[in-house]
PDB file of C-alpha atoms and ligand atoms in Angstrom:
ATOM      1  CA  MET A   1      10.940 -16.637  -1.980  1.00  0.00           C
ATOM      2  CA  HIS A   2      11.603 -13.003  -2.965  1.00  0.00           C
ATOM      3  CA  ILE A   3       9.098 -10.197  -2.381  1.00  0.00           C
ATOM      4  CA  ARG A   4       9.706  -6.742  -3.997  1.00  0.00           C
ATOM      5  CA  LEU A   5       8.248  -3.983  -1.754  1.00  0.00           C
ATOM      6  CA  ILE A   6       7.683  -0.846  -3.812  1.00  0.00           C
ATOM      7  CA  ASN A   7       7.359   2.326  -1.865  1.00  0.00           C
ATOM      8  CA  PRO A   8       5.677   4.565  -4.510  1.00  0.00           C
ATOM      9  CA  ASN A   9       6.976   7.951  -3.202  1.00  0.00           C
ATOM     10  CA  THR A  10      10.764   8.652  -3.663  1.00  0.00           C
ATOM     11  CA  THR A  11      11.561   9.229   0.093  1.00  0.00           C
ATOM     12  CA  ALA A  12      14.347   6.735   0.695  1.00  0.00           C
ATOM     13  CA  SER A  13      14.216   6.976   4.466  1.00  0.00           C
ATOM     14  CA  MET A  14      10.490   5.766   4.213  1.00  0.00           C
ATOM     15  CA  THR A  15      11.541   3.055   1.968  1.00  0.00           C
ATOM     16  CA  GLU A  16      14.134   1.778   4.400  1.00  0.00           C
ATOM     17  CA  LYS A  17      11.643   2.033   7.261  1.00  0.00           C
ATOM     18  CA  ILE A  18       8.837   0.189   5.433  1.00  0.00           C
ATOM     19  CA  GLY A  19      11.516  -2.479   4.361  1.00  0.00           C
ATOM     20  CA  MET A  20      12.600  -2.977   7.928  1.00  0.00           C
ATOM     21  CA  ALA A  21       8.975  -3.406   9.127  1.00  0.00           C
ATOM     22  CA  ALA A  22       8.428  -6.025   6.351  1.00  0.00           C
ATOM     23  CA  HIS A  23      11.657  -7.759   7.214  1.00  0.00           C
ATOM     24  CA  ARG A  24      10.475  -8.085  10.891  1.00  0.00           C
ATOM     25  CA  VAL A  25       7.492 -10.073   9.975  1.00  0.00           C
ATOM     26  CA  ALA A  26       8.839 -11.999   7.005  1.00  0.00           C
ATOM     27  CA  ALA A  27       9.124 -15.856   7.459  1.00  0.00           C
ATOM     28  CA  ASN A  28      12.573 -17.517   7.325  1.00  0.00           C
ATOM     29  CA  GLY A  29      13.509 -17.951   3.792  1.00  0.00           C
ATOM     30  CA  THR A  30      11.636 -14.891   2.537  1.00  0.00           C
ATOM     31  CA  LEU A  31      13.843 -12.215   0.981  1.00  0.00           C
ATOM     32  CA  ILE A  32      12.421  -8.716   1.047  1.00  0.00           C
ATOM     33  CA  SER A  33      13.808  -6.027  -1.258  1.00  0.00           C
ATOM     34  CA  ALA A  34      12.456  -2.567  -0.705  1.00  0.00           C
ATOM     35  CA  VAL A  35      12.718  -0.011  -3.552  1.00  0.00           C
ATOM     36  CA  ASN A  36      11.227   3.334  -4.688  1.00  0.00           C
ATOM     37  CA  PRO A  37      11.180   5.004  -7.988  1.00  0.00           C
ATOM     38  CA  SER A  38      13.944   7.540  -8.648  1.00  0.00           C
ATOM     39  CA  ASP A  39      11.452   9.890 -10.409  1.00  0.00           C
ATOM     40  CA  GLY A  40       8.155  10.952  -8.750  1.00  0.00           C
ATOM     41  CA  PRO A  41       6.674  12.792  -5.769  1.00  0.00           C
ATOM     42  CA  VAL A  42       8.476  12.681  -2.322  1.00  0.00           C
ATOM     43  CA  SER A  43       5.100  12.020  -0.867  1.00  0.00           C
ATOM     44  CA  ILE A  44       1.590  11.041  -2.041  1.00  0.00           C
ATOM     45  CA  GLU A  45      -1.162  13.084  -0.806  1.00  0.00           C
ATOM     46  CA  SER A  46      -3.558  13.838  -3.769  1.00  0.00           C
ATOM     47  CA  HIS A  47      -5.005  12.418  -6.841  1.00  0.00           C
ATOM     48  CA  TYR A  48      -2.170  14.233  -8.812  1.00  0.00           C
ATOM     49  CA  ASP A  49       0.533  12.713  -6.743  1.00  0.00           C
ATOM     50  CA  GLU A  50      -1.010   9.223  -7.057  1.00  0.00           C
ATOM     51  CA  ALA A  51      -1.175   9.520 -10.920  1.00  0.00           C
ATOM     52  CA  TYR A  52       2.316  10.377 -11.245  1.00  0.00           C
ATOM     53  CA  SER A  53       3.400   7.706  -8.745  1.00  0.00           C
ATOM     54  CA  ALA A  54       1.723   4.906 -10.691  1.00  0.00           C
ATOM     55  CA  ILE A  55       4.384   5.402 -13.564  1.00  0.00           C
ATOM     56  CA  GLY A  56       7.143   4.784 -11.078  1.00  0.00           C
ATOM     57  CA  VAL A  57       5.327   1.708  -9.835  1.00  0.00           C
ATOM     58  CA  LEU A  58       5.152   0.238 -13.223  1.00  0.00           C
ATOM     59  CA  GLU A  59       8.731   0.860 -13.831  1.00  0.00           C
ATOM     60  CA  GLU A  60       9.705  -0.957 -10.646  1.00  0.00           C
ATOM     61  CA  ILE A  61       7.383  -3.963 -11.763  1.00  0.00           C
ATOM     62  CA  ARG A  62       9.307  -4.066 -14.977  1.00  0.00           C
ATOM     63  CA  LYS A  63      12.585  -4.213 -13.091  1.00  0.00           C
ATOM     64  CA  GLY A  64      11.193  -6.805 -10.787  1.00  0.00           C
ATOM     65  CA  GLU A  65      10.293  -9.079 -13.721  1.00  0.00           C
ATOM     66  CA  SER A  66      13.845  -8.974 -14.908  1.00  0.00           C
ATOM     67  CA  ASP A  67      14.898  -9.934 -11.282  1.00  0.00           C
ATOM     68  CA  LYS A  68      12.267 -12.699 -11.432  1.00  0.00           C
ATOM     69  CA  VAL A  69      10.723 -11.717  -8.027  1.00  0.00           C
ATOM     70  CA  ASP A  70       7.997 -13.989  -6.653  1.00  0.00           C
ATOM     71  CA  ALA A  71       5.612 -11.235  -5.441  1.00  0.00           C
ATOM     72  CA  TYR A  72       5.141  -7.527  -5.237  1.00  0.00           C
ATOM     73  CA  ILE A  73       3.763  -5.088  -2.569  1.00  0.00           C
ATOM     74  CA  ILE A  74       2.706  -1.664  -3.466  1.00  0.00           C
ATOM     75  CA  ALA A  75       3.374   0.112  -0.248  1.00  0.00           C
ATOM     76  CA  CYS A  76       1.114   3.188  -0.587  1.00  0.00           C
ATOM     77  CA  PHE A  77      -2.343   3.363   0.902  1.00  0.00           C
ATOM     78  CA  GLY A  78      -3.885   4.538  -2.438  1.00  0.00           C
ATOM     79  CA  ASP A  79      -2.626   1.243  -4.038  1.00  0.00           C
ATOM     80  CA  PRO A  80      -1.375   3.223  -7.052  1.00  0.00           C
ATOM     81  CA  GLY A  81      -1.162   1.509 -10.328  1.00  0.00           C
ATOM     82  CA  LEU A  82      -2.330  -1.829  -8.774  1.00  0.00           C
ATOM     83  CA  LEU A  83      -4.311  -3.116 -11.673  1.00  0.00           C
ATOM     84  CA  ALA A  84      -1.920  -2.118 -14.494  1.00  0.00           C
ATOM     85  CA  ALA A  85       0.881  -3.730 -12.372  1.00  0.00           C
ATOM     86  CA  ARG A  86      -1.139  -7.025 -12.131  1.00  0.00           C
ATOM     87  CA  GLU A  87      -1.412  -6.924 -15.962  1.00  0.00           C
ATOM     88  CA  MET A  88       2.411  -6.906 -16.161  1.00  0.00           C
ATOM     89  CA  THR A  89       3.197 -10.032 -14.295  1.00  0.00           C
ATOM     90  CA  ARG A  90       2.037 -13.603 -13.413  1.00  0.00           C
ATOM     91  CA  ALA A  91       3.265 -12.879  -9.891  1.00  0.00           C
ATOM     92  CA  PRO A  92       0.945 -11.770  -6.958  1.00  0.00           C
ATOM     93  CA  VAL A  93       0.747  -7.946  -6.762  1.00  0.00           C
ATOM     94  CA  ILE A  94      -0.654  -6.776  -3.304  1.00  0.00           C
ATOM     95  CA  GLY A  95      -1.660  -3.158  -2.490  1.00  0.00           C
ATOM     96  CA  ILE A  96      -1.416  -2.350   1.242  1.00  0.00           C
ATOM     97  CA  ALA A  97      -4.899  -0.868   1.421  1.00  0.00           C
ATOM     98  CA  GLU A  98      -6.422  -3.964  -0.048  1.00  0.00           C
ATOM     99  CA  ALA A  99      -4.378  -6.151   2.351  1.00  0.00           C
ATOM    100  CA  GLY A 100      -5.159  -4.090   5.422  1.00  0.00           C
ATOM    101  CA  PHE A 101      -8.931  -4.227   4.561  1.00  0.00           C
ATOM    102  CA  HIS A 102      -8.921  -8.070   4.145  1.00  0.00           C
ATOM    103  CA  MET A 103      -7.020  -8.679   7.316  1.00  0.00           C
ATOM    104  CA  ALA A 104      -9.158  -6.324   9.315  1.00  0.00           C
ATOM    105  CA  GLY A 105     -12.301  -7.998   7.999  1.00  0.00           C
ATOM    106  CA  ILE A 106     -11.181 -11.292   9.265  1.00  0.00           C
ATOM    107  CA  ILE A 107     -10.598 -10.119  12.893  1.00  0.00           C
ATOM    108  CA  SER A 108     -13.525  -7.625  13.289  1.00  0.00           C
ATOM    109  CA  THR A 109     -16.836  -6.809  11.717  1.00  0.00           C
ATOM    110  CA  ARG A 110     -16.301  -3.131  11.707  1.00  0.00           C
ATOM    111  CA  PHE A 111     -13.013  -1.103  11.466  1.00  0.00           C
ATOM    112  CA  SER A 112     -12.117   2.555  11.088  1.00  0.00           C
ATOM    113  CA  ILE A 113      -9.149   3.858   8.966  1.00  0.00           C
ATOM    114  CA  VAL A 114      -6.786   6.400  10.398  1.00  0.00           C
ATOM    115  CA  THR A 115      -4.700   8.028   7.663  1.00  0.00           C
ATOM    116  CA  THR A 116      -2.498  11.171   7.204  1.00  0.00           C
ATOM    117  CA  LEU A 117      -4.541  13.785   5.565  1.00  0.00           C
ATOM    118  CA  MET A 118      -8.354  13.868   5.277  1.00  0.00           C
ATOM    119  CA  ARG A 119      -7.887  15.203   1.831  1.00  0.00           C
ATOM    120  CA  THR A 120      -6.831  11.570   0.653  1.00  0.00           C
ATOM    121  CA  GLY A 121      -9.780  10.025   2.530  1.00  0.00           C
ATOM    122  CA  ILE A 122     -11.817   9.864  -0.717  1.00  0.00           C
ATOM    123  CA  ILE A 123      -9.099   7.643  -2.169  1.00  0.00           C
ATOM    124  CA  ALA A 124      -9.554   5.271   0.701  1.00  0.00           C
ATOM    125  CA  GLN A 125     -13.290   5.404   0.020  1.00  0.00           C
ATOM    126  CA  HIS A 126     -12.971   4.631  -3.482  1.00  0.00           C
ATOM    127  CA  LEU A 127     -10.792   1.542  -2.649  1.00  0.00           C
ATOM    128  CA  LEU A 128     -13.290   0.382   0.020  1.00  0.00           C
ATOM    129  CA  ASP A 129     -16.114   0.454  -2.616  1.00  0.00           C
ATOM    130  CA  GLN A 130     -13.797  -1.086  -5.262  1.00  0.00           C
ATOM    131  CA  TYR A 131     -12.730  -3.969  -2.989  1.00  0.00           C
ATOM    132  CA  GLY A 132     -16.070  -4.489  -1.369  1.00  0.00           C
ATOM    133  CA  PHE A 133     -15.342  -3.297   2.157  1.00  0.00           C
ATOM    134  CA  SER A 134     -17.591  -0.332   2.311  1.00  0.00           C
ATOM    135  CA  GLN A 135     -19.953  -2.007   4.787  1.00  0.00           C
ATOM    136  CA  HIS A 136     -16.988  -2.912   6.974  1.00  0.00           C
ATOM    137  CA  CYS A 137     -15.562   0.513   7.453  1.00  0.00           C
ATOM    138  CA  ARG A 138     -17.384   2.694  10.036  1.00  0.00           C
ATOM    139  CA  ARG A 139     -15.152   5.834   9.427  1.00  0.00           C
ATOM    140  CA  ILE A 140     -12.304   7.178   7.546  1.00  0.00           C
ATOM    141  CA  ARG A 141     -10.274   9.514   9.840  1.00  0.00           C
ATOM    142  CA  ALA A 142      -7.129  11.439   9.606  1.00  0.00           C
ATOM    143  CA  ALA A 143      -4.414  12.622  12.070  1.00  0.00           C
ATOM    144  CA  GLU A 144      -4.128  15.661   9.833  1.00  0.00           C
ATOM    145  CA  ILE A 145      -0.325  15.323   9.426  1.00  0.00           C
ATOM    146  CA  PRO A 146       1.549  15.427   6.035  1.00  0.00           C
ATOM    147  CA  VAL A 147       2.962  12.174   5.055  1.00  0.00           C
ATOM    148  CA  LEU A 148       6.562  13.433   5.655  1.00  0.00           C
ATOM    149  CA  THR A 149       5.870  14.339   9.349  1.00  0.00           C
ATOM    150  CA  LEU A 150       6.151  10.632   9.850  1.00  0.00           C
ATOM    151  CA  GLU A 151       9.808  11.104   8.824  1.00  0.00           C
ATOM    152  CA  GLU A 152      10.577  14.536  10.205  1.00  0.00           C
ATOM    153  CA  ASP A 153       8.807  14.409  13.593  1.00  0.00           C
ATOM    154  CA  PRO A 154       7.786  10.924  14.358  1.00  0.00           C
ATOM    155  CA  ASP A 155       6.998  11.606  17.914  1.00  0.00           C
ATOM    156  CA  ALA A 156       4.403  14.307  17.162  1.00  0.00           C
ATOM    157  CA  ALA A 157       2.954  11.985  14.380  1.00  0.00           C
ATOM    158  CA  PHE A 158       2.695   9.142  16.836  1.00  0.00           C
ATOM    159  CA  ARG A 159       0.833  11.166  19.373  1.00  0.00           C
ATOM    160  CA  LEU A 160      -1.780  12.661  16.707  1.00  0.00           C
ATOM    161  CA  ILE A 161      -2.322   9.244  15.211  1.00  0.00           C
ATOM    162  CA  VAL A 162      -2.980   7.753  18.822  1.00  0.00           C
ATOM    163  CA  GLU A 163      -5.282  10.516  19.598  1.00  0.00           C
ATOM    164  CA  GLU A 164      -7.308   9.931  16.538  1.00  0.00           C
ATOM    165  CA  CYS A 165      -7.243   6.151  17.081  1.00  0.00           C
ATOM    166  CA  LEU A 166      -8.606   6.703  20.587  1.00  0.00           C
ATOM    167  CA  ARG A 167     -11.598   8.990  19.226  1.00  0.00           C
ATOM    168  CA  ALA A 168     -12.276   6.035  16.788  1.00  0.00           C
ATOM    169  CA  LYS A 169     -12.457   3.568  19.651  1.00  0.00           C
ATOM    170  CA  ALA A 170     -14.648   5.623  21.771  1.00  0.00           C
ATOM    171  CA  GLU A 171     -17.037   6.808  18.955  1.00  0.00           C
ATOM    172  CA  ASP A 172     -17.047   4.402  15.995  1.00  0.00           C
ATOM    173  CA  ASN A 173     -18.186   1.013  17.671  1.00  0.00           C
ATOM    174  CA  ILE A 174     -15.311  -0.792  16.040  1.00  0.00           C
ATOM    175  CA  GLY A 175     -13.125  -3.803  16.714  1.00  0.00           C
ATOM    176  CA  ALA A 176      -9.937  -2.747  14.846  1.00  0.00           C
ATOM    177  CA  ILE A 177      -8.117   0.146  13.313  1.00  0.00           C
ATOM    178  CA  VAL A 178      -6.407   0.107   9.867  1.00  0.00           C
ATOM    179  CA  LEU A 179      -3.608   2.424   9.701  1.00  0.00           C
ATOM    180  CA  GLY A 180      -3.788   4.401   6.318  1.00  0.00           C
ATOM    181  CA  CYS A 181      -0.183   5.046   5.371  1.00  0.00           C
ATOM    182  CA  GLY A 182       2.771   2.962   4.406  1.00  0.00           C
ATOM    183  CA  GLY A 183       4.944   5.407   6.442  1.00  0.00           C
ATOM    184  CA  MET A 184       3.151   4.136   9.654  1.00  0.00           C
ATOM    185  CA  ALA A 185       4.450   0.627   9.125  1.00  0.00           C
ATOM    186  CA  ASP A 186       6.961   0.990  12.154  1.00  0.00           C
ATOM    187  CA  LEU A 187       4.241   2.236  14.586  1.00  0.00           C
ATOM    188  CA  THR A 188       1.758  -0.715  14.631  1.00  0.00           C
ATOM    189  CA  ASP A 189       2.592  -2.278  17.902  1.00  0.00           C
ATOM    190  CA  ARG A 190       3.167   0.877  19.724  1.00  0.00           C
ATOM    191  CA  ILE A 191      -0.229   2.172  18.642  1.00  0.00           C
ATOM    192  CA  SER A 192      -2.034  -1.075  19.471  1.00  0.00           C
ATOM    193  CA  GLN A 193      -0.487  -0.990  22.901  1.00  0.00           C
ATOM    194  CA  ALA A 194      -1.376   2.584  23.495  1.00  0.00           C
ATOM    195  CA  ILE A 195      -5.080   2.230  22.390  1.00  0.00           C
ATOM    196  CA  GLY A 196      -5.901  -1.379  23.465  1.00  0.00           C
ATOM    197  CA  LEU A 197      -7.405  -2.389  20.059  1.00  0.00           C
ATOM    198  CA  PRO A 198      -6.037  -4.595  17.165  1.00  0.00           C
ATOM    199  CA  VAL A 199      -4.155  -2.385  14.692  1.00  0.00           C
ATOM    200  CA  ILE A 200      -3.763  -3.659  11.207  1.00  0.00           C
ATOM    201  CA  GLU A 201      -1.098  -2.119   8.943  1.00  0.00           C
ATOM    202  CA  GLY A 202      -1.027  -2.971   5.190  1.00  0.00           C
ATOM    203  CA  VAL A 203       2.585  -3.591   4.662  1.00  0.00           C
ATOM    204  CA  THR A 204       2.992  -6.200   7.275  1.00  0.00           C
ATOM    205  CA  ALA A 205      -0.432  -7.698   6.247  1.00  0.00           C
ATOM    206  CA  ALA A 206       0.753  -7.749   2.544  1.00  0.00           C
ATOM    207  CA  VAL A 207       3.893  -9.506   3.481  1.00  0.00           C
ATOM    208  CA  LYS A 208       2.015 -12.337   5.054  1.00  0.00           C
ATOM    209  CA  LEU A 209      -0.621 -12.441   2.221  1.00  0.00           C
ATOM    210  CA  ALA A 210       2.262 -12.735  -0.488  1.00  0.00           C
ATOM    211  CA  GLU A 211       3.858 -15.535   1.368  1.00  0.00           C
ATOM    212  CA  ALA A 212       0.517 -17.387   1.552  1.00  0.00           C
ATOM    213  CA  LEU A 213      -0.125 -16.846  -2.153  1.00  0.00           C
ATOM    214  CA  VAL A 214       3.352 -17.725  -3.275  1.00  0.00           C
ATOM    215  CA  GLY A 215       3.335 -20.861  -0.872  1.00  0.00           C
ATOM    216  CA  LEU A 216       0.076 -21.876  -2.517  1.00  0.00           C
ATOM    217  CA  GLY A 217       1.417 -21.390  -6.036  1.00  0.00           C
ATOM    218  CA  ILE A 218      -1.187 -18.826  -6.841  1.00  0.00           C
ATOM    219  CA  GLY A 219      -0.407 -15.837  -9.032  1.00  0.00           C
ATOM    220  CA  THR A 220      -2.296 -13.100 -10.893  1.00  0.00           C
ATOM    221  CA  SER A 221      -4.778 -14.577 -13.392  1.00  0.00           C
ATOM    222  CA  LYS A 222      -3.781 -14.104 -17.000  1.00  0.00           C
ATOM    223  CA  HIS A 223      -7.366 -14.609 -18.058  1.00  0.00           C
ATOM    224  CA  GLY A 224      -9.459 -11.636 -18.855  1.00  0.00           C
ATOM    225  CA  ASP A 225      -8.867  -8.110 -17.833  1.00  0.00           C
ATOM    226  CA  LEU A 226      -5.438  -8.875 -16.090  1.00  0.00           C
ATOM    227  CA  ALA A 227      -3.936 -10.603 -19.164  1.00  0.00           C
ATOM    228  CA  PHE A 228      -0.751  -9.115 -20.397  1.00  0.00           C
ATOM    229  CA  PRO A 229      -1.048  -5.783 -22.003  1.00  0.00           C
ATOM    230  CA  ILE A 230      -1.813  -5.632 -25.617  1.00  0.00           C
ATOM    231  CA  GLY A 231       1.243  -5.059 -27.743  1.00  0.00           C
ATOM    232  CA  LYS A 232       1.393  -1.471 -29.145  1.00  0.00           C
ATOM    233  CA  ALA A 233       3.683   1.518 -29.933  1.00  0.00           C
ATOM    234  CA  PHE A 234       4.171   4.261 -27.480  1.00  0.00           C
ATOM    235  CA  THR A 235       5.182   7.736 -28.665  1.00  0.00           C
ATOM    236  CA  GLY A 236       7.160  10.701 -27.364  1.00  0.00           C
ATOM    237  CA  LYS A 237       9.092  10.222 -24.261  1.00  0.00           C
ATOM    238  CA  PHE A 238       7.375   6.928 -23.539  1.00  0.00           C
ATOM    239  CA  SER A 239       8.532   5.477 -26.920  1.00  0.00           C
ATOM    240  CA  HIS A 240      10.856   3.091 -25.084  1.00  0.00           C
ATOM    241  CA  LEU A 241       7.687   1.317 -23.677  1.00  0.00           C
ATOM    242  CA  SER A 242       6.814   0.233 -27.118  1.00  0.00           C
ATOM    243  CA  HIS A 243       6.375  -3.444 -27.109  1.00  0.00           C
ATOM    244  CA  GLN A 244       5.165  -6.708 -28.677  1.00  0.00           C
ATOM    245  CA  PRO A 245       2.459  -8.799 -26.775  1.00  0.00           C
ATOM    246  CA  MET A 246       3.960  -9.739 -23.279  1.00  0.00           C
ATOM    247  CA  GLN A 247       3.853 -13.196 -21.857  1.00  0.00           C
TER     248      GLN A 247
HETATM  249  C1  LIG B   1       1.184   6.283   1.599  1.00  0.00           C
HETATM  250  N1  LIG B   1       1.098   8.514   0.804  1.00  0.00           N
HETATM  251  O1  LIG B   1       0.920   5.270   2.148  1.00  0.00           O
HETATM  252  C2  LIG B   1       0.333   7.445   1.277  1.00  0.00           C
HETATM  253  C3  LIG B   1      -0.576   7.824   2.425  1.00  0.00           C
HETATM  254  C4  LIG B   1      -1.671   8.731   2.111  1.00  0.00           C
HETATM  255  O2  LIG B   1       3.336   8.826   0.308  1.00  0.00           O
HETATM  256  N2  LIG B   1       2.448   6.908   1.249  1.00  0.00           N
HETATM  257  C5  LIG B   1       2.417   8.150   0.780  1.00  0.00           C
HETATM  258  O3  LIG B   1      -1.697   9.641   3.011  1.00  0.00           O
HETATM  259  O4  LIG B   1      -2.473   8.512   1.296  1.00  0.00           O
END
């Protein structure tokens, strides 16, 4: 099977790192192709960044449909453009936040999230509410590092993330940690060993969920709100997006 891994920010080194983490857990016979949009924010740390990154996600879905990929992963913890992406394809589309929540909910009754900046914590809270996991998450925490610190100073990022995870373990009465950034995908095992708790990371969780769905022959439902978009004209710089009903 072919899984298209989309990093919605435009930092190629993070895309490569996320792709390598996905390759490490992929089953034999699973091809992972990691991509990022050419246009958009270099990191996603606000509602504003999220909104613009969703356009790039949808463009990558469009390319993936031409490449006939079997599943998509949106590798940003805000799951930007997830439902719109699902409208565009019959393939499964998995956001790393949703994947992380589901996986953590199976191995623990309560988990905490450790993300980059507390400013984006509300985005994770909205997703917990939307996906039905608000009762499972004890607290949303942040290492208070800009996303690109994960690229520019990974040792400092690791230390700050571990410190926050240890506070969560001591204070939150939890069974697991969910890492709140696609850029942390390469740190999972090291963090888990450092804190003595299971650590769920959304990219790797999403790879295994995608393999399961494709293996079961289950894709995005096209009945109801995730049916293909209604055909219509688009104007201005989006005029190239005008389309007949998709199928
Ligand atoms: C992510 N931002 O996974 C999110 C993390 C965050 O550029 N990739 C980003 O802090 O919301």
